[in-house]
Amino acid sequence: MSTAAPDSTSYYPAAPTGLRRPAIIAAVVVAVVIGISIAVGHIWFAVFFVAGTVAIFVNAILVRRAVEVVAAQEHPRKQALAVNSAVRLGAITVLALVAAFLVRPDGLGAMFGLAIGQVVLVLNTVIPVMKGLRKQL
């Protein structure tokens, strides 16, 4: 295992923040889910899946805007950002759980849409950063 020299500075590659690539990946996954849902006769599962996936992308856009607003302040506070994110994620989760319980079993599509959308967004950020860090070694 190699270690950095004491006088060297660490470089962290920039994380991609664009939503174009994850949107394309999510659209492909959504198309597959719609096809399978229609084939097995559960079109409402696909509708809820799409709603969950869209909710994650809307949340990502709202997070970006909230960060821009907080960062533009003279004395930015992380607490405002944390409360904003917690309220938004809580609302999205409650709506997905309500759909899952009220429209069984197809309402579970909302939960799966949230999960798959979040995985796509996280992997879109993590994989390029990890590749960049690996190149430093």
Coordinates of N, CA, C and O in Angstrom, one line a residue, residues 66-67 70-71 73 75-88:
A66 N -31.4 24.1 -3.3 CA -31.3 24.4 -1.9 C -29.8 24.7 -1.6 O -29.5 25.6 -0.8
V67 N -28.9 23.8 -2.1 CA -27.5 24.0 -1.9 C -27.0 25.4 -2.4 O -26.2 26.1 -1.8
V70 N -28.2 28.1 -0.1 CA -27.5 28.2 1.2 C -26.0 28.6 1.0 O -25.5 29.4 1.7
A71 N -25.4 28.1 -0.1 CA -24.0 28.5 -0.4 C -23.9 30.0 -0.8 O -22.8 30.6 -0.5
Q73 N -25.4 32.4 0.7 CA -25.5 33.3 1.8 C -24.2 33.7 2.4 O -23.2 33.0 2.2
H75 N -23.2 33.8 5.5 CA -22.9 32.9 6.5 C -23.7 31.6 6.4 O -24.7 31.4 7.0
P76 N -23.3 30.7 5.5 CA -24.1 29.5 5.2 C -24.2 28.6 6.4 O -23.2 28.4 7.1
R77 N -25.4 28.1 6.6 CA -25.6 27.2 7.8 C -26.1 25.8 7.2 O -27.0 25.7 6.4
K78 N -25.4 24.8 7.7 CA -25.7 23.4 7.3 C -27.1 23.0 7.8 O -27.7 22.2 7.2
Q79 N -27.5 23.6 8.9 CA -28.7 23.1 9.6 C -29.9 23.4 8.7 O -30.8 22.5 8.6
A80 N -30.0 24.5 8.0 CA -31.1 24.8 7.2 C -31.2 23.8 6.0 O -32.3 23.4 5.6
L81 N -30.0 23.5 5.5 CA -30.0 22.5 4.4 C -30.4 21.1 4.9 O -31.2 20.4 4.2
A82 N -30.0 20.7 6.1 CA -30.4 19.4 6.6 C -31.9 19.4 6.9 O -32.5 18.3 6.6
V83 N -32.4 20.4 7.5 CA -33.9 20.4 7.7 C -34.7 20.4 6.4 O -35.6 19.6 6.3
N84 N -34.2 21.2 5.5 CA -34.9 21.2 4.2 C -34.9 19.8 3.5 O -35.9 19.3 3.1
S85 N -33.8 19.1 3.5 CA -33.7 17.8 2.9 C -34.5 16.8 3.7 O -35.1 15.9 3.1
A86 N -34.5 16.9 5.0 CA -35.2 15.9 5.9 C -36.7 16.0 5.6 O -37.4 15.0 5.5
V87 N -37.2 17.2 5.5 CA -38.6 17.5 5.3 C -39.0 16.9 3.9 O -40.0 16.2 3.8
R88 N -38.2 17.3 2.9 CA -38.5 16.8 1.6 C -38.5 15.3 1.4 O -39.4 14.7 0.9

